[in-house]
Amino acid sequence: MGDFEMRSAHASEAIAALVGFRSNAAYLSTSNHLPDVTVYEVDFDAFEDRSVHLGYDRTSSEFLRFLFKGIPWPNPAWKMIDKRDSASRDAWFYECQRRKIPFLYVAKARKYCSVHWDHISLDSDYDQMIRQSADGEMARVLFRTYQLIASGLEPKSFFDGGALVGDVTGLSESSARQIANAYALLLFPGNVQLALAA
């Protein structure tokens, strides 16, 4: 919930709505009796409505729809790295290469963050799949995802890139984390065709 910059009590209320309860108190009273309950369905509309009721902007709450995915990718799928820490960046590149996942990371500077992605860490077969992805459709999906997350919230941000390599600069840490999560979902091998079909 750190991605939403919510106060803890507000986050608890919004999460209770997400899993079908009228309030956090109602959830707590149930969970005390049923400690092992598994949630199979979530109500994004209820989460967004509760967030608005608590004073948060609806568009910021809509990002949970992108983030709440049960995709079994390796953890972590991206890394937060200090902008000046080239050793950590290189180490992350070699780990991505070893694990055969996209080289995706958030570079954190004093004021702004940027999201970087590159498929240089992957084999040529995956490279070709990205290059031929519906005549550039993946690049449009990435750009549209950036717009949905940053629009109106990140006036200094800038998207520069395509499906194979690129970056988004001038972001707050919260937006950078959300974009990295969404891009990991979109670019992770095996999910590319799903993203293009959606």
Short mmCIF file of C-alpha atoms in Angstrom, two decimals:
data_model
loop_
_atom_site.label_atom_id
_atom_site.label_comp_id
_atom_site.label_asym_id
_atom_site.label_seq_id
_atom_site.Cartn_x
_atom_site.Cartn_y
_atom_site.Cartn_z
CA MET A 1 0.00 0.00 0.00
CA GLY A 2 3.03 2.28 0.12
CA ASP A 3 2.50 2.84 -3.61
CA PHE A 4 -0.74 4.66 -2.81
CA GLU A 5 0.73 6.94 -0.13
CA MET A 6 -2.24 6.26 2.14
CA ARG A 7 -2.31 6.63 5.88
CA SER A 8 -2.30 3.24 7.58
CA ALA A 9 -5.86 3.50 8.94
CA HIS A 10 -7.18 4.59 5.53
CA ALA A 11 -5.34 1.75 3.80
CA SER A 12 -6.92 -0.73 6.23
CA GLU A 13 -10.39 0.62 5.44
CA ALA A 14 -9.79 0.51 1.69
CA ILE A 15 -8.41 -3.05 1.86
CA ALA A 16 -11.43 -4.17 3.88
CA ALA A 17 -13.68 -2.79 1.13
CA LEU A 18 -11.52 -4.50 -1.49
CA VAL A 19 -12.17 -7.92 0.07
CA GLY A 20 -15.89 -7.36 0.55
CA PHE A 21 -16.37 -5.85 4.02
CA ARG A 22 -18.25 -2.68 4.92
CA SER A 23 -15.50 -1.56 7.30
CA ASN A 24 -12.18 -2.61 8.75
CA ALA A 25 -13.94 -3.34 12.06
CA ALA A 26 -16.27 -5.79 10.28
CA TYR A 27 -13.26 -7.47 8.66
CA LEU A 28 -11.40 -7.71 11.97
CA SER A 29 -14.36 -9.24 13.77
CA THR A 30 -14.67 -11.88 11.04
CA SER A 31 -10.95 -12.57 10.77
CA ASN A 32 -10.75 -13.13 14.53
CA HIS A 33 -13.14 -16.02 14.11
CA LEU A 34 -11.83 -17.21 10.73
CA PRO A 35 -8.07 -16.59 10.76
CA ASP A 36 -7.33 -18.71 7.68
CA VAL A 37 -9.85 -17.23 5.26
CA THR A 38 -8.52 -17.01 1.70
CA VAL A 39 -9.76 -14.20 -0.53
CA TYR A 40 -10.67 -15.47 -3.99
CA GLU A 41 -12.41 -12.39 -5.36
CA VAL A 42 -11.77 -8.68 -4.91
CA ASP A 43 -13.97 -5.66 -5.57
CA PHE A 44 -11.87 -2.92 -7.17
CA ASP A 45 -14.88 -0.60 -7.43
CA ALA A 46 -15.42 -0.82 -3.67
CA PHE A 47 -11.73 -0.10 -3.05
CA GLU A 48 -11.89 2.98 -5.29
CA ASP A 49 -15.17 4.17 -3.75
CA ARG A 50 -13.81 3.82 -0.21
CA SER A 51 -10.61 5.64 -1.20
CA VAL A 52 -12.64 8.54 -2.65
CA HIS A 53 -14.77 8.64 0.50
CA LEU A 54 -11.56 8.94 2.53
CA GLY A 55 -10.39 11.90 0.42
CA TYR A 56 -8.10 10.27 -2.15
CA ASP A 57 -8.23 10.88 -5.89
CA ARG A 58 -10.10 8.14 -7.75
CA THR A 59 -7.53 7.92 -10.54
CA SER A 60 -4.77 7.08 -8.06
CA SER A 61 -6.89 4.24 -6.65
CA GLU A 62 -7.46 2.76 -10.10
CA PHE A 63 -3.81 1.67 -10.26
CA LEU A 64 -4.58 -1.25 -7.96
CA ARG A 65 -6.23 -2.94 -10.95
CA PHE A 66 -2.80 -3.01 -12.63
CA LEU A 67 -0.86 -4.03 -9.54
CA PHE A 68 -3.15 -6.71 -8.11
CA LYS A 69 -2.15 -9.66 -10.29
CA GLY A 70 -1.41 -13.23 -9.32
CA ILE A 71 1.34 -13.64 -11.92
CA PRO A 72 4.03 -16.11 -10.81
CA TRP A 73 7.11 -14.09 -11.83
CA PRO A 74 10.37 -14.38 -9.94
CA ASN A 75 10.77 -12.02 -7.02
CA PRO A 76 11.97 -9.38 -7.42
CA ALA A 77 11.06 -8.56 -11.02
CA TRP A 78 12.73 -5.12 -10.81
CA LYS A 79 15.00 -3.28 -8.43
CA MET A 80 15.26 0.20 -6.88
CA ILE A 81 18.85 1.43 -7.35
CA ASP A 82 20.51 4.70 -6.38
CA LYS A 83 21.21 6.62 -9.59
CA ARG A 84 24.95 6.87 -8.83
CA ASP A 85 25.39 3.24 -7.79
CA SER A 86 26.74 1.68 -10.99
CA ALA A 87 28.00 -1.42 -9.15
CA SER A 88 24.47 -2.30 -7.97
CA ARG A 89 23.10 -1.60 -11.44
CA ASP A 90 25.68 -3.92 -13.03
CA ALA A 91 25.02 -6.63 -10.45
CA TRP A 92 21.28 -6.39 -11.15
CA PHE A 93 21.93 -6.65 -14.90
CA TYR A 94 23.88 -9.90 -14.45
CA GLU A 95 21.16 -11.28 -12.18
CA CYS A 96 18.52 -10.44 -14.80
CA GLN A 97 20.65 -12.12 -17.45
CA ARG A 98 21.10 -15.23 -15.29
CA ARG A 99 17.36 -15.40 -14.54
CA LYS A 100 16.38 -14.55 -18.15
CA ILE A 101 14.13 -11.66 -17.22
CA PRO A 102 14.05 -8.10 -18.63
CA PHE A 103 16.59 -5.66 -17.21
CA LEU A 104 14.10 -3.41 -15.41
CA TYR A 105 14.98 -1.03 -12.61
CA VAL A 106 14.06 2.24 -10.93
CA ALA A 107 16.89 4.75 -10.62
CA LYS A 108 16.38 6.91 -7.55
CA ALA A 109 17.86 10.42 -7.48
CA ARG A 110 17.55 13.11 -4.83
CA LYS A 111 14.32 14.56 -6.20
CA TYR A 112 13.00 12.34 -8.98
CA CYS A 113 13.00 8.70 -10.00
CA SER A 114 13.16 7.12 -13.44
CA VAL A 115 12.15 3.71 -14.73
CA HIS A 116 14.47 1.96 -17.21
CA TRP A 117 13.91 -1.22 -19.20
CA ASP A 118 16.01 -3.14 -21.66
CA HIS A 119 15.88 -6.63 -23.15
CA ILE A 120 19.64 -6.89 -23.56
CA SER A 121 19.64 -9.43 -20.72
CA LEU A 122 17.40 -11.85 -22.65
CA ASP A 123 18.04 -14.31 -25.44
CA SER A 124 17.52 -13.49 -29.12
CA ASP A 125 14.31 -15.54 -29.48
CA TYR A 126 12.53 -13.37 -26.92
CA ASP A 127 14.10 -10.31 -28.55
CA GLN A 128 12.51 -11.25 -31.86
CA MET A 129 9.12 -11.83 -30.25
CA ILE A 130 9.23 -8.30 -28.78
CA ARG A 131 10.43 -6.80 -32.10
CA GLN A 132 7.61 -8.43 -34.05
CA SER A 133 4.91 -7.84 -31.44
CA ALA A 134 1.95 -6.75 -33.54
CA ASP A 135 3.86 -4.05 -35.43
CA GLY A 136 4.85 -2.03 -32.40
CA GLU A 137 1.72 -2.69 -30.37
CA MET A 138 3.75 -3.42 -27.22
CA ALA A 139 5.34 0.04 -27.39
CA ARG A 140 1.85 1.57 -27.51
CA VAL A 141 0.75 -0.58 -24.54
CA LEU A 142 3.76 0.63 -22.51
CA PHE A 143 3.12 4.26 -23.41
CA ARG A 144 -0.61 3.99 -22.59
CA THR A 145 0.21 2.37 -19.24
CA TYR A 146 2.56 5.25 -18.46
CA GLN A 147 -0.20 7.73 -19.36
CA LEU A 148 -2.75 5.99 -17.13
CA ILE A 149 -0.42 6.04 -14.15
CA ALA A 150 1.27 9.44 -14.56
CA SER A 151 -1.39 11.57 -16.22
CA GLY A 152 -2.15 14.66 -14.14
CA LEU A 153 0.12 13.50 -11.33
CA GLU A 154 3.59 13.76 -12.87
CA PRO A 155 3.88 16.99 -14.92
CA LYS A 156 7.69 16.71 -15.19
CA SER A 157 7.67 13.11 -16.40
CA PHE A 158 8.68 12.05 -19.90
CA PHE A 159 8.34 8.72 -21.73
CA ASP A 160 11.12 7.90 -24.21
CA GLY A 161 11.42 4.44 -25.67
CA GLY A 162 9.77 1.45 -27.21
CA ALA A 163 9.12 -2.19 -26.48
CA LEU A 164 12.78 -3.21 -26.42
CA VAL A 165 14.42 -0.38 -24.51
CA GLY A 166 13.40 2.90 -22.92
CA ASP A 167 12.88 4.99 -19.85
CA VAL A 168 10.39 7.20 -18.08
CA THR A 169 11.98 10.13 -16.25
CA GLY A 170 10.84 12.81 -13.82
CA LEU A 171 8.66 10.59 -11.64
CA SER A 172 7.82 10.52 -7.96
CA GLU A 173 8.91 7.32 -6.21
CA SER A 174 5.30 6.21 -5.89
CA SER A 175 4.59 6.51 -9.64
CA ALA A 176 7.95 4.96 -10.51
CA ARG A 177 7.14 1.90 -8.40
CA GLN A 178 3.70 1.57 -9.99
CA ILE A 179 5.11 1.84 -13.52
CA ALA A 180 7.85 -0.69 -12.74
CA ASN A 181 5.25 -3.13 -11.38
CA ALA A 182 3.05 -2.69 -14.45
CA TYR A 183 5.97 -3.00 -16.89
CA ALA A 184 7.27 -6.12 -15.14
CA LEU A 185 3.85 -7.66 -15.68
CA LEU A 186 3.74 -6.59 -19.33
CA LEU A 187 7.32 -7.48 -20.31
CA PHE A 188 7.97 -10.64 -18.35
CA PRO A 189 8.56 -13.57 -20.77
CA GLY A 190 5.31 -15.44 -21.30
CA ASN A 191 3.14 -12.42 -20.50
CA VAL A 192 3.94 -10.44 -23.67
CA GLN A 193 1.35 -12.25 -25.80
CA LEU A 194 -1.23 -11.95 -23.02
CA ALA A 195 -0.63 -8.19 -22.80
CA LEU A 196 -1.02 -7.78 -26.56
CA ALA A 197 -4.21 -9.80 -26.58
CA ALA A 198 -5.80 -7.77 -23.78
#
